[in-house]
PDB file of C-alpha atoms and ligand atoms in Angstrom:
ATOM      1  CA  MET A 539     -71.897  24.748  46.692  1.00  0.00           C
ATOM      2  CA  VAL A 540     -69.338  26.879  44.894  1.00  0.00           C
ATOM      3  CA  VAL A 541     -68.304  26.078  41.320  1.00  0.00           C
ATOM      4  CA  GLN A 542     -65.148  27.642  39.995  1.00  0.00           C
ATOM      5  CA  ILE A 543     -65.089  28.993  36.412  1.00  0.00           C
ATOM      6  CA  GLY A 544     -61.473  29.982  35.842  1.00  0.00           C
ATOM      7  CA  LYS A 545     -60.700  32.403  38.676  1.00  0.00           C
ATOM      8  CA  ILE A 546     -64.364  33.156  39.369  1.00  0.00           C
ATOM      9  CA  GLN A 547     -66.403  31.521  42.095  1.00  0.00           C
ATOM     10  CA  VAL A 548     -70.054  30.971  41.216  1.00  0.00           C
ATOM     11  CA  GLY A 549     -72.466  30.118  44.011  1.00  0.00           C
ATOM     12  CA  GLY A 550     -70.773  31.908  46.896  1.00  0.00           C
ATOM     13  CA  PRO A 551     -72.164  35.013  48.573  1.00  0.00           C
ATOM     14  CA  GLN A 552     -71.502  37.180  45.522  1.00  0.00           C
ATOM     15  CA  PHE A 553     -73.520  37.596  42.322  1.00  0.00           C
ATOM     16  CA  THR A 554     -71.836  36.675  39.040  1.00  0.00           C
ATOM     17  CA  VAL A 555     -72.617  38.489  35.806  1.00  0.00           C
ATOM     18  CA  ILE A 556     -71.708  36.636  32.620  1.00  0.00           C
ATOM     19  CA  ALA A 557     -72.189  38.784  29.531  1.00  0.00           C
ATOM     20  CA  GLY A 558     -71.433  38.930  25.834  1.00  0.00           C
ATOM     21  CA  PRO A 559     -72.992  38.332  22.468  1.00  0.00           C
ATOM     22  CA  CYS A 560     -75.363  35.514  21.596  1.00  0.00           C
ATOM     23  CA  SER A 561     -72.987  34.540  18.772  1.00  0.00           C
ATOM     24  CA  ILE A 562     -69.353  35.419  18.277  1.00  0.00           C
ATOM     25  CA  GLU A 563     -69.595  37.084  14.860  1.00  0.00           C
ATOM     26  CA  SER A 564     -66.211  38.678  14.152  1.00  0.00           C
ATOM     27  CA  GLU A 565     -63.012  39.683  15.903  1.00  0.00           C
ATOM     28  CA  THR A 566     -64.130  43.321  16.127  1.00  0.00           C
ATOM     29  CA  GLN A 567     -67.604  42.478  17.412  1.00  0.00           C
ATOM     30  CA  PHE A 568     -66.313  40.112  20.096  1.00  0.00           C
ATOM     31  CA  ARG A 569     -63.511  42.450  21.197  1.00  0.00           C
ATOM     32  CA  THR A 570     -65.825  45.465  21.478  1.00  0.00           C
ATOM     33  CA  ALA A 571     -68.434  43.449  23.373  1.00  0.00           C
ATOM     34  CA  SER A 572     -65.865  41.867  25.696  1.00  0.00           C
ATOM     35  CA  GLU A 573     -64.072  45.114  26.536  1.00  0.00           C
ATOM     36  CA  GLY A 574     -67.408  46.858  27.065  1.00  0.00           C
ATOM     37  CA  VAL A 575     -68.937  44.292  29.417  1.00  0.00           C
ATOM     38  CA  LYS A 576     -65.686  44.041  31.362  1.00  0.00           C
ATOM     39  CA  LYS A 577     -65.646  47.809  31.887  1.00  0.00           C
ATOM     40  CA  SER A 578     -69.197  47.678  33.247  1.00  0.00           C
ATOM     41  CA  GLY A 579     -68.330  44.938  35.748  1.00  0.00           C
ATOM     42  CA  ALA A 580     -69.035  41.564  34.112  1.00  0.00           C
ATOM     43  CA  SER A 581     -66.671  38.929  35.483  1.00  0.00           C
ATOM     44  CA  LEU A 582     -67.093  36.300  32.752  1.00  0.00           C
ATOM     45  CA  LEU A 583     -67.732  36.407  29.012  1.00  0.00           C
ATOM     46  CA  ARG A 584     -70.302  34.507  27.012  1.00  0.00           C
ATOM     47  CA  GLY A 585     -70.379  33.958  23.261  1.00  0.00           C
ATOM     48  CA  GLY A 586     -71.589  31.171  20.991  1.00  0.00           C
ATOM     49  CA  ILE A 587     -69.175  29.432  18.624  1.00  0.00           C
ATOM     50  CA  TRP A 588     -71.681  26.823  17.391  1.00  0.00           C
ATOM     51  CA  LYS A 589     -75.298  27.914  17.397  1.00  0.00           C
ATOM     52  CA  MET A 590     -78.395  25.755  17.774  1.00  0.00           C
ATOM     53  CA  ARG A 591     -80.714  27.707  15.486  1.00  0.00           C
ATOM     54  CA  THR A 592     -84.355  26.932  14.842  1.00  0.00           C
ATOM     55  CA  SER A 593     -83.739  27.164  11.084  1.00  0.00           C
ATOM     56  CA  PRO A 594     -80.808  25.365   9.444  1.00  0.00           C
ATOM     57  CA  LYS A 595     -80.594  28.328   7.057  1.00  0.00           C
ATOM     58  CA  ALA A 596     -79.890  30.772   9.915  1.00  0.00           C
ATOM     59  CA  PHE A 597     -76.334  31.734  10.970  1.00  0.00           C
ATOM     60  CA  GLN A 598     -74.807  28.631  12.560  1.00  0.00           C
ATOM     61  CA  GLY A 599     -71.800  30.269  14.266  1.00  0.00           C
ATOM     62  CA  LEU A 600     -68.212  30.811  13.111  1.00  0.00           C
ATOM     63  CA  GLY A 601     -66.962  27.477  14.448  1.00  0.00           C
ATOM     64  CA  SER A 602     -63.223  26.852  14.275  1.00  0.00           C
ATOM     65  CA  SER A 603     -62.499  29.998  12.243  1.00  0.00           C
ATOM     66  CA  ALA A 604     -63.039  32.025  15.447  1.00  0.00           C
ATOM     67  CA  PHE A 605     -60.626  30.087  17.682  1.00  0.00           C
ATOM     68  CA  GLU A 606     -57.498  32.186  17.151  1.00  0.00           C
ATOM     69  CA  PHE A 607     -59.078  35.575  17.709  1.00  0.00           C
ATOM     70  CA  ILE A 608     -61.056  34.324  20.706  1.00  0.00           C
ATOM     71  CA  LYS A 609     -57.763  33.280  22.342  1.00  0.00           C
ATOM     72  CA  LYS A 610     -56.319  36.733  21.646  1.00  0.00           C
ATOM     73  CA  ILE A 611     -59.320  38.578  23.090  1.00  0.00           C
ATOM     74  CA  LYS A 612     -59.365  36.356  26.152  1.00  0.00           C
ATOM     75  CA  ALA A 613     -55.715  37.102  26.770  1.00  0.00           C
ATOM     76  CA  GLU A 614     -56.360  40.836  26.342  1.00  0.00           C
ATOM     77  CA  THR A 615     -59.324  41.005  28.715  1.00  0.00           C
ATOM     78  CA  GLY A 616     -58.210  38.311  31.141  1.00  0.00           C
ATOM     79  CA  LEU A 617     -61.828  37.159  31.509  1.00  0.00           C
ATOM     80  CA  GLY A 618     -62.997  33.545  31.420  1.00  0.00           C
ATOM     81  CA  LEU A 619     -65.382  32.374  28.700  1.00  0.00           C
ATOM     82  CA  VAL A 620     -68.597  30.356  28.850  1.00  0.00           C
ATOM     83  CA  SER A 621     -69.570  28.856  25.487  1.00  0.00           C
ATOM     84  CA  GLU A 622     -72.044  26.258  24.314  1.00  0.00           C
ATOM     85  CA  ILE A 623     -70.992  22.882  23.050  1.00  0.00           C
ATOM     86  CA  THR A 624     -73.290  20.847  20.881  1.00  0.00           C
ATOM     87  CA  ASP A 625     -71.115  17.776  20.398  1.00  0.00           C
ATOM     88  CA  ILE A 626     -68.644  16.133  22.766  1.00  0.00           C
ATOM     89  CA  ARG A 627     -65.897  16.225  20.096  1.00  0.00           C
ATOM     90  CA  GLN A 628     -65.839  20.014  20.518  1.00  0.00           C
ATOM     91  CA  VAL A 629     -64.486  19.669  24.072  1.00  0.00           C
ATOM     92  CA  GLU A 630     -61.033  18.807  22.820  1.00  0.00           C
ATOM     93  CA  GLU A 631     -61.103  21.584  20.228  1.00  0.00           C
ATOM     94  CA  ILE A 632     -61.970  24.402  22.626  1.00  0.00           C
ATOM     95  CA  SER A 633     -60.910  23.334  26.095  1.00  0.00           C
ATOM     96  CA  SER A 634     -57.715  25.409  25.941  1.00  0.00           C
ATOM     97  CA  PHE A 635     -59.718  28.639  25.808  1.00  0.00           C
ATOM     98  CA  VAL A 636     -63.255  27.924  27.038  1.00  0.00           C
ATOM     99  CA  ASP A 637     -63.616  27.869  30.830  1.00  0.00           C
ATOM    100  CA  ALA A 638     -67.134  26.432  31.137  1.00  0.00           C
ATOM    101  CA  PHE A 639     -69.224  24.470  28.672  1.00  0.00           C
ATOM    102  CA  GLN A 640     -72.834  25.499  28.273  1.00  0.00           C
ATOM    103  CA  VAL A 641     -75.400  22.830  27.486  1.00  0.00           C
ATOM    104  CA  GLY A 642     -78.134  24.665  25.632  1.00  0.00           C
ATOM    105  CA  ALA A 643     -81.831  24.267  26.324  1.00  0.00           C
ATOM    106  CA  ARG A 644     -82.235  22.062  23.270  1.00  0.00           C
ATOM    107  CA  ASN A 645     -79.583  19.639  24.489  1.00  0.00           C
ATOM    108  CA  MET A 646     -80.745  19.325  28.091  1.00  0.00           C
ATOM    109  CA  HIS A 647     -82.254  15.959  27.161  1.00  0.00           C
ATOM    110  CA  ASN A 648     -79.180  14.816  25.209  1.00  0.00           C
ATOM    111  CA  TYR A 649     -78.193  12.281  27.833  1.00  0.00           C
ATOM    112  CA  SER A 650     -75.222  10.894  25.940  1.00  0.00           C
ATOM    113  CA  LEU A 651     -73.739  14.420  25.748  1.00  0.00           C
ATOM    114  CA  LEU A 652     -74.426  14.901  29.474  1.00  0.00           C
ATOM    115  CA  LYS A 653     -72.789  11.568  30.328  1.00  0.00           C
ATOM    116  CA  ASP A 654     -69.733  12.510  28.271  1.00  0.00           C
ATOM    117  CA  LEU A 655     -69.502  15.894  30.009  1.00  0.00           C
ATOM    118  CA  GLY A 656     -69.548  14.027  33.291  1.00  0.00           C
ATOM    119  CA  LYS A 657     -66.291  12.337  32.348  1.00  0.00           C
ATOM    120  CA  GLN A 658     -64.365  15.580  31.864  1.00  0.00           C
ATOM    121  CA  PRO A 659     -63.481  18.079  34.582  1.00  0.00           C
ATOM    122  CA  LYS A 660     -64.594  21.493  33.244  1.00  0.00           C
ATOM    123  CA  PRO A 661     -67.672  23.181  34.695  1.00  0.00           C
ATOM    124  CA  VAL A 662     -70.948  22.734  32.849  1.00  0.00           C
ATOM    125  CA  VAL A 663     -73.680  25.378  32.698  1.00  0.00           C
ATOM    126  CA  LEU A 664     -76.828  23.311  32.241  1.00  0.00           C
ATOM    127  CA  LYS A 665     -79.712  25.252  30.769  1.00  0.00           C
ATOM    128  CA  ARG A 666     -83.226  24.104  31.487  1.00  0.00           C
ATOM    129  CA  ASN A 667     -85.129  22.999  28.406  1.00  0.00           C
ATOM    130  CA  PHE A 668     -88.106  25.265  27.718  1.00  0.00           C
ATOM    131  CA  SER A 669     -90.492  22.342  28.215  1.00  0.00           C
ATOM    132  CA  ALA A 670     -88.718  20.537  31.025  1.00  0.00           C
ATOM    133  CA  TYR A 671     -90.123  19.973  34.464  1.00  0.00           C
ATOM    134  CA  ILE A 672     -87.794  21.152  37.223  1.00  0.00           C
ATOM    135  CA  ASP A 673     -87.423  17.512  38.164  1.00  0.00           C
ATOM    136  CA  GLU A 674     -86.216  16.612  34.644  1.00  0.00           C
ATOM    137  CA  TRP A 675     -83.695  19.457  34.793  1.00  0.00           C
ATOM    138  CA  LEU A 676     -82.319  18.294  38.143  1.00  0.00           C
ATOM    139  CA  ASN A 677     -82.168  14.727  36.828  1.00  0.00           C
ATOM    140  CA  ALA A 678     -80.242  15.961  33.789  1.00  0.00           C
ATOM    141  CA  ALA A 679     -77.675  17.382  36.219  1.00  0.00           C
ATOM    142  CA  GLN A 680     -77.321  13.911  37.731  1.00  0.00           C
ATOM    143  CA  TYR A 681     -76.422  12.518  34.317  1.00  0.00           C
ATOM    144  CA  ILE A 682     -73.356  14.771  34.506  1.00  0.00           C
ATOM    145  CA  SER A 683     -72.475  14.279  38.167  1.00  0.00           C
ATOM    146  CA  GLN A 684     -72.775  10.509  37.948  1.00  0.00           C
ATOM    147  CA  GLY A 685     -69.769  10.465  35.640  1.00  0.00           C
ATOM    148  CA  GLY A 686     -67.671  12.188  38.302  1.00  0.00           C
ATOM    149  CA  ASN A 687     -67.965  15.860  37.337  1.00  0.00           C
ATOM    150  CA  ASN A 688     -69.806  17.754  40.049  1.00  0.00           C
ATOM    151  CA  ASN A 689     -68.905  21.181  38.627  1.00  0.00           C
ATOM    152  CA  ILE A 690     -72.433  21.950  37.521  1.00  0.00           C
ATOM    153  CA  ILE A 691     -74.254  25.272  37.354  1.00  0.00           C
ATOM    154  CA  LEU A 692     -77.981  25.283  36.636  1.00  0.00           C
ATOM    155  CA  CYS A 693     -79.486  27.980  34.422  1.00  0.00           C
ATOM    156  CA  GLU A 694     -83.168  28.906  34.139  1.00  0.00           C
ATOM    157  CA  ARG A 695     -83.730  30.514  30.722  1.00  0.00           C
ATOM    158  CA  GLY A 696     -87.506  30.730  30.393  1.00  0.00           C
ATOM    159  CA  ILE A 697     -90.113  28.137  29.588  1.00  0.00           C
ATOM    160  CA  ARG A 698     -92.946  27.843  27.072  1.00  0.00           C
ATOM    161  CA  THR A 699     -96.293  28.787  28.507  1.00  0.00           C
ATOM    162  CA  PHE A 700     -99.608  29.796  26.878  1.00  0.00           C
ATOM    163  CA  GLU A 701     -98.281  33.377  26.738  1.00  0.00           C
ATOM    164  CA  LYS A 702     -96.970  34.596  23.399  1.00  0.00           C
ATOM    165  CA  ALA A 703     -96.353  38.295  24.090  1.00  0.00           C
ATOM    166  CA  THR A 704     -92.852  37.434  25.284  1.00  0.00           C
ATOM    167  CA  ARG A 705     -90.449  34.861  23.827  1.00  0.00           C
ATOM    168  CA  ASN A 706     -90.683  32.611  26.887  1.00  0.00           C
ATOM    169  CA  THR A 707     -91.713  33.031  30.520  1.00  0.00           C
ATOM    170  CA  LEU A 708     -89.028  33.380  33.192  1.00  0.00           C
ATOM    171  CA  ASP A 709     -89.815  30.773  35.830  1.00  0.00           C
ATOM    172  CA  LEU A 710     -88.593  32.301  39.070  1.00  0.00           C
ATOM    173  CA  ASN A 711     -90.328  29.438  40.862  1.00  0.00           C
ATOM    174  CA  ALA A 712     -87.707  27.176  39.321  1.00  0.00           C
ATOM    175  CA  VAL A 713     -84.908  29.413  40.592  1.00  0.00           C
ATOM    176  CA  VAL A 714     -86.005  29.423  44.217  1.00  0.00           C
ATOM    177  CA  TYR A 715     -86.998  25.749  44.043  1.00  0.00           C
ATOM    178  CA  ALA A 716     -83.644  24.690  42.585  1.00  0.00           C
ATOM    179  CA  LYS A 717     -81.810  26.799  45.190  1.00  0.00           C
ATOM    180  CA  LYS A 718     -83.683  24.915  47.897  1.00  0.00           C
ATOM    181  CA  HIS A 719     -83.592  21.399  46.477  1.00  0.00           C
ATOM    182  CA  SER A 720     -80.273  21.190  44.669  1.00  0.00           C
ATOM    183  CA  GLN A 721     -76.732  21.800  45.796  1.00  0.00           C
ATOM    184  CA  TYR A 722     -75.713  23.575  42.576  1.00  0.00           C
ATOM    185  CA  PRO A 723     -75.477  27.301  41.863  1.00  0.00           C
ATOM    186  CA  VAL A 724     -78.425  28.654  39.882  1.00  0.00           C
ATOM    187  CA  LEU A 725     -78.157  31.296  37.170  1.00  0.00           C
ATOM    188  CA  VAL A 726     -80.869  33.177  35.322  1.00  0.00           C
ATOM    189  CA  ASP A 727     -80.767  33.943  31.602  1.00  0.00           C
ATOM    190  CA  PRO A 728     -83.195  36.865  31.284  1.00  0.00           C
ATOM    191  CA  SER A 729     -82.381  37.408  27.593  1.00  0.00           C
ATOM    192  CA  HIS A 730     -83.853  34.158  26.250  1.00  0.00           C
ATOM    193  CA  ALA A 731     -86.559  34.247  28.913  1.00  0.00           C
ATOM    194  CA  ILE A 732     -88.203  37.434  27.680  1.00  0.00           C
ATOM    195  CA  GLY A 733     -86.662  38.018  24.255  1.00  0.00           C
ATOM    196  CA  ILE A 734     -87.227  41.798  24.319  1.00  0.00           C
ATOM    197  CA  SER A 735     -84.141  43.912  25.001  1.00  0.00           C
ATOM    198  CA  ASP A 736     -85.688  46.749  27.021  1.00  0.00           C
ATOM    199  CA  LEU A 737     -87.349  44.235  29.352  1.00  0.00           C
ATOM    200  CA  VAL A 738     -84.172  42.287  30.131  1.00  0.00           C
ATOM    201  CA  SER A 739     -82.848  44.583  32.890  1.00  0.00           C
ATOM    202  CA  PRO A 740     -85.856  44.269  35.231  1.00  0.00           C
ATOM    203  CA  LEU A 741     -85.522  40.484  35.034  1.00  0.00           C
ATOM    204  CA  CYS A 742     -81.863  40.803  36.092  1.00  0.00           C
ATOM    205  CA  TYR A 743     -83.013  42.696  39.177  1.00  0.00           C
ATOM    206  CA  ALA A 744     -85.703  40.090  39.845  1.00  0.00           C
ATOM    207  CA  ALA A 745     -83.103  37.314  39.580  1.00  0.00           C
ATOM    208  CA  ALA A 746     -80.920  39.077  42.132  1.00  0.00           C
ATOM    209  CA  ALA A 747     -83.857  39.656  44.481  1.00  0.00           C
ATOM    210  CA  ALA A 748     -84.918  36.009  44.158  1.00  0.00           C
ATOM    211  CA  GLY A 749     -81.513  34.810  45.314  1.00  0.00           C
ATOM    212  CA  ALA A 750     -80.024  33.566  42.041  1.00  0.00           C
ATOM    213  CA  ASP A 751     -76.255  33.171  41.947  1.00  0.00           C
ATOM    214  CA  GLY A 752     -75.926  35.297  38.846  1.00  0.00           C
ATOM    215  CA  VAL A 753     -77.170  36.112  35.383  1.00  0.00           C
ATOM    216  CA  ILE A 754     -76.015  35.346  31.875  1.00  0.00           C
ATOM    217  CA  VAL A 755     -76.965  38.237  29.623  1.00  0.00           C
ATOM    218  CA  GLU A 756     -76.716  38.840  25.876  1.00  0.00           C
ATOM    219  CA  VAL A 757     -74.978  42.095  24.948  1.00  0.00           C
ATOM    220  CA  HIS A 758     -74.053  43.316  21.460  1.00  0.00           C
ATOM    221  CA  PRO A 759     -72.174  46.460  20.386  1.00  0.00           C
ATOM    222  CA  LYS A 760     -74.766  46.978  17.617  1.00  0.00           C
ATOM    223  CA  PRO A 761     -77.878  45.065  18.698  1.00  0.00           C
ATOM    224  CA  SER A 762     -79.860  45.699  15.499  1.00  0.00           C
ATOM    225  CA  GLU A 763     -77.055  44.097  13.461  1.00  0.00           C
ATOM    226  CA  ALA A 764     -76.764  40.936  15.574  1.00  0.00           C
ATOM    227  CA  LEU A 765     -76.756  37.734  13.501  1.00  0.00           C
ATOM    228  CA  SER A 766     -78.734  35.911  16.195  1.00  0.00           C
ATOM    229  CA  ASP A 767     -81.165  37.042  18.883  1.00  0.00           C
ATOM    230  CA  ALA A 768     -80.999  40.722  17.848  1.00  0.00           C
ATOM    231  CA  ASP A 769     -84.297  41.561  19.570  1.00  0.00           C
ATOM    232  CA  GLN A 770     -83.035  40.668  23.019  1.00  0.00           C
ATOM    233  CA  ALA A 771     -79.467  42.013  22.934  1.00  0.00           C
ATOM    234  CA  LEU A 772     -78.619  44.837  25.311  1.00  0.00           C
ATOM    235  CA  SER A 773     -76.444  47.609  23.916  1.00  0.00           C
ATOM    236  CA  LEU A 774     -73.257  48.308  25.872  1.00  0.00           C
ATOM    237  CA  GLU A 775     -74.870  51.475  27.192  1.00  0.00           C
ATOM    238  CA  ALA A 776     -78.003  49.642  28.366  1.00  0.00           C
ATOM    239  CA  PHE A 777     -75.826  46.960  29.971  1.00  0.00           C
ATOM    240  CA  ASP A 778     -73.853  49.583  31.852  1.00  0.00           C
ATOM    241  CA  LYS A 779     -77.041  51.173  33.197  1.00  0.00           C
ATOM    242  CA  MET A 780     -78.387  47.775  34.194  1.00  0.00           C
ATOM    243  CA  MET A 781     -75.187  46.985  36.117  1.00  0.00           C
ATOM    244  CA  ASN A 782     -75.435  50.201  38.103  1.00  0.00           C
ATOM    245  CA  GLN A 783     -79.021  49.450  39.157  1.00  0.00           C
ATOM    246  CA  LEU A 784     -78.191  45.801  39.802  1.00  0.00           C
ATOM    247  CA  LYS A 785     -75.550  46.797  42.352  1.00  0.00           C
ATOM    248  CA  LYS A 786     -78.240  48.706  44.270  1.00  0.00           C
ATOM    249  CA  VAL A 787     -80.625  45.737  44.228  1.00  0.00           C
ATOM    250  CA  LEU A 788     -77.835  43.447  45.438  1.00  0.00           C
ATOM    251  CA  GLY A 789     -77.004  45.975  48.140  1.00  0.00           C
ATOM    252  CA  ALA A 790     -80.517  45.625  49.545  1.00  0.00           C
ATOM    253  CA  PHE A 791     -79.674  41.948  50.131  1.00  0.00           C
ATOM    254  CA  ASP A 792     -76.159  42.667  51.458  1.00  0.00           C
ATOM    255  CA  ARG A 793     -74.629  41.179  48.338  1.00  0.00           C
ATOM    256  CA  THR A 794     -72.085  42.469  45.856  1.00  0.00           C
ATOM    257  CA  LEU A 795     -70.954  41.619  42.340  1.00  0.00           C
ATOM    258  CA  THR A 796     -68.262  39.013  41.799  1.00  0.00           C
ATOM    259  CA  MET A 797     -65.166  40.916  40.709  1.00  0.00           C
ATOM    260  CA  ALA A 798     -62.891  39.562  37.982  1.00  0.00           C
TER     261      ALA A 798
HETATM  262  C1  LIG B 103     -77.817  30.876  23.898  1.00  0.00           C
HETATM  263  O1  LIG B 103     -77.344  30.953  25.043  1.00  0.00           O
HETATM  264  O2  LIG B 103     -77.524  31.674  22.980  1.00  0.00           O
HETATM  265  C2  LIG B 103     -78.843  29.848  23.646  1.00  0.00           C
HETATM  266  C3  LIG B 103     -79.004  29.319  22.452  1.00  0.00           C
HETATM  267  O3  LIG B 103     -79.568  29.562  24.745  1.00  0.00           O
HETATM  268  P1  LIG B 103     -80.716  28.448  24.951  1.00  0.00           P
HETATM  269  O4  LIG B 103     -80.059  27.133  24.746  1.00  0.00           O
HETATM  270  O5  LIG B 103     -81.165  28.700  26.349  1.00  0.00           O
HETATM  271  O6  LIG B 103     -81.785  28.724  23.923  1.00  0.00           O
HETATM  272 MN1  LIG B 104     -79.017  33.595  22.110  1.00  0.00          MN
END
C-alpha cells in the first residue's frame, strides 16, 4: 500500500529518505540541516517541535515559537515535514505546515491519542515502542485505522534487548515480518536503533537490503552541539556519503530513491 506524505509516495517501488535534526533548535540550525539534506537527496524533512525526553530537565523542544520559521523554511525548500505530536491538541496547531504526524515510541501505547489520530486525515508515522511485540505494534496501527484513517506508516526504531553496547537493537525481523503481515509501508529509524553516529549508515544499507520502504535519519549541521541525541546525529557530510552508498545498495535491488 502506498501512503502519500505531501507530494511523496511512501511504500511504492522507491525508497524514501526522511532526514533532519532530532529537535528543531533554531531557524539557522533547521535551515542549514534542511538545505543540506535536500541537496544530498532526502525527499522529506524530519524535526521535533515537542520532545519526549527521558528527563523533564532536558530540552523539551521549541514548541510554538518555532512555527513561523518552520513555515518559511518549508516554503524555501519545498520539502514536506514529518514531526512528532504528543497531544491531539497539537494537530490543529501544526496541521498547516506538518505533512505527517509521528507517534513516538513512548506513545505507541497511548490508545486515546491513536484513536484521535484515526479521526483526522493526515498520515501517521507509528513508531514501535522499544518493548512492544510486533503484534502490539500492528494492533496499535488498528487503533488508528479503525477511526477511518488508513494513512499509516510503520517505523521500526530499535528495541531493548540484553545488549547495552548500543542504545537499542535494530529488529530487522520486525521489518520483514511487518512487510509480510501488514499492508502498511515500513520505515527504519537507524539513529535511535543504534545511537552511535558512525554506525548509522550501515544500518541504512541493511534497511534497504531488507526491503524497507525508507529510513528516517537524524542529521545535524553541528552534531556535537545538538540539544538532543547528539551521539547519533550524522553530520551533513556523513549524510551525503551515506546517500551515495545507499543508492548503490538500492541499485542491487533494482530500486531508486524517491525524488522530491
Ligand atoms: C525521535 O524521533 O526523535 C524520537 C524521540 O524517536 P522515538 O520516539 O523512536 O524515541
Ligand atoms: Mn531523536
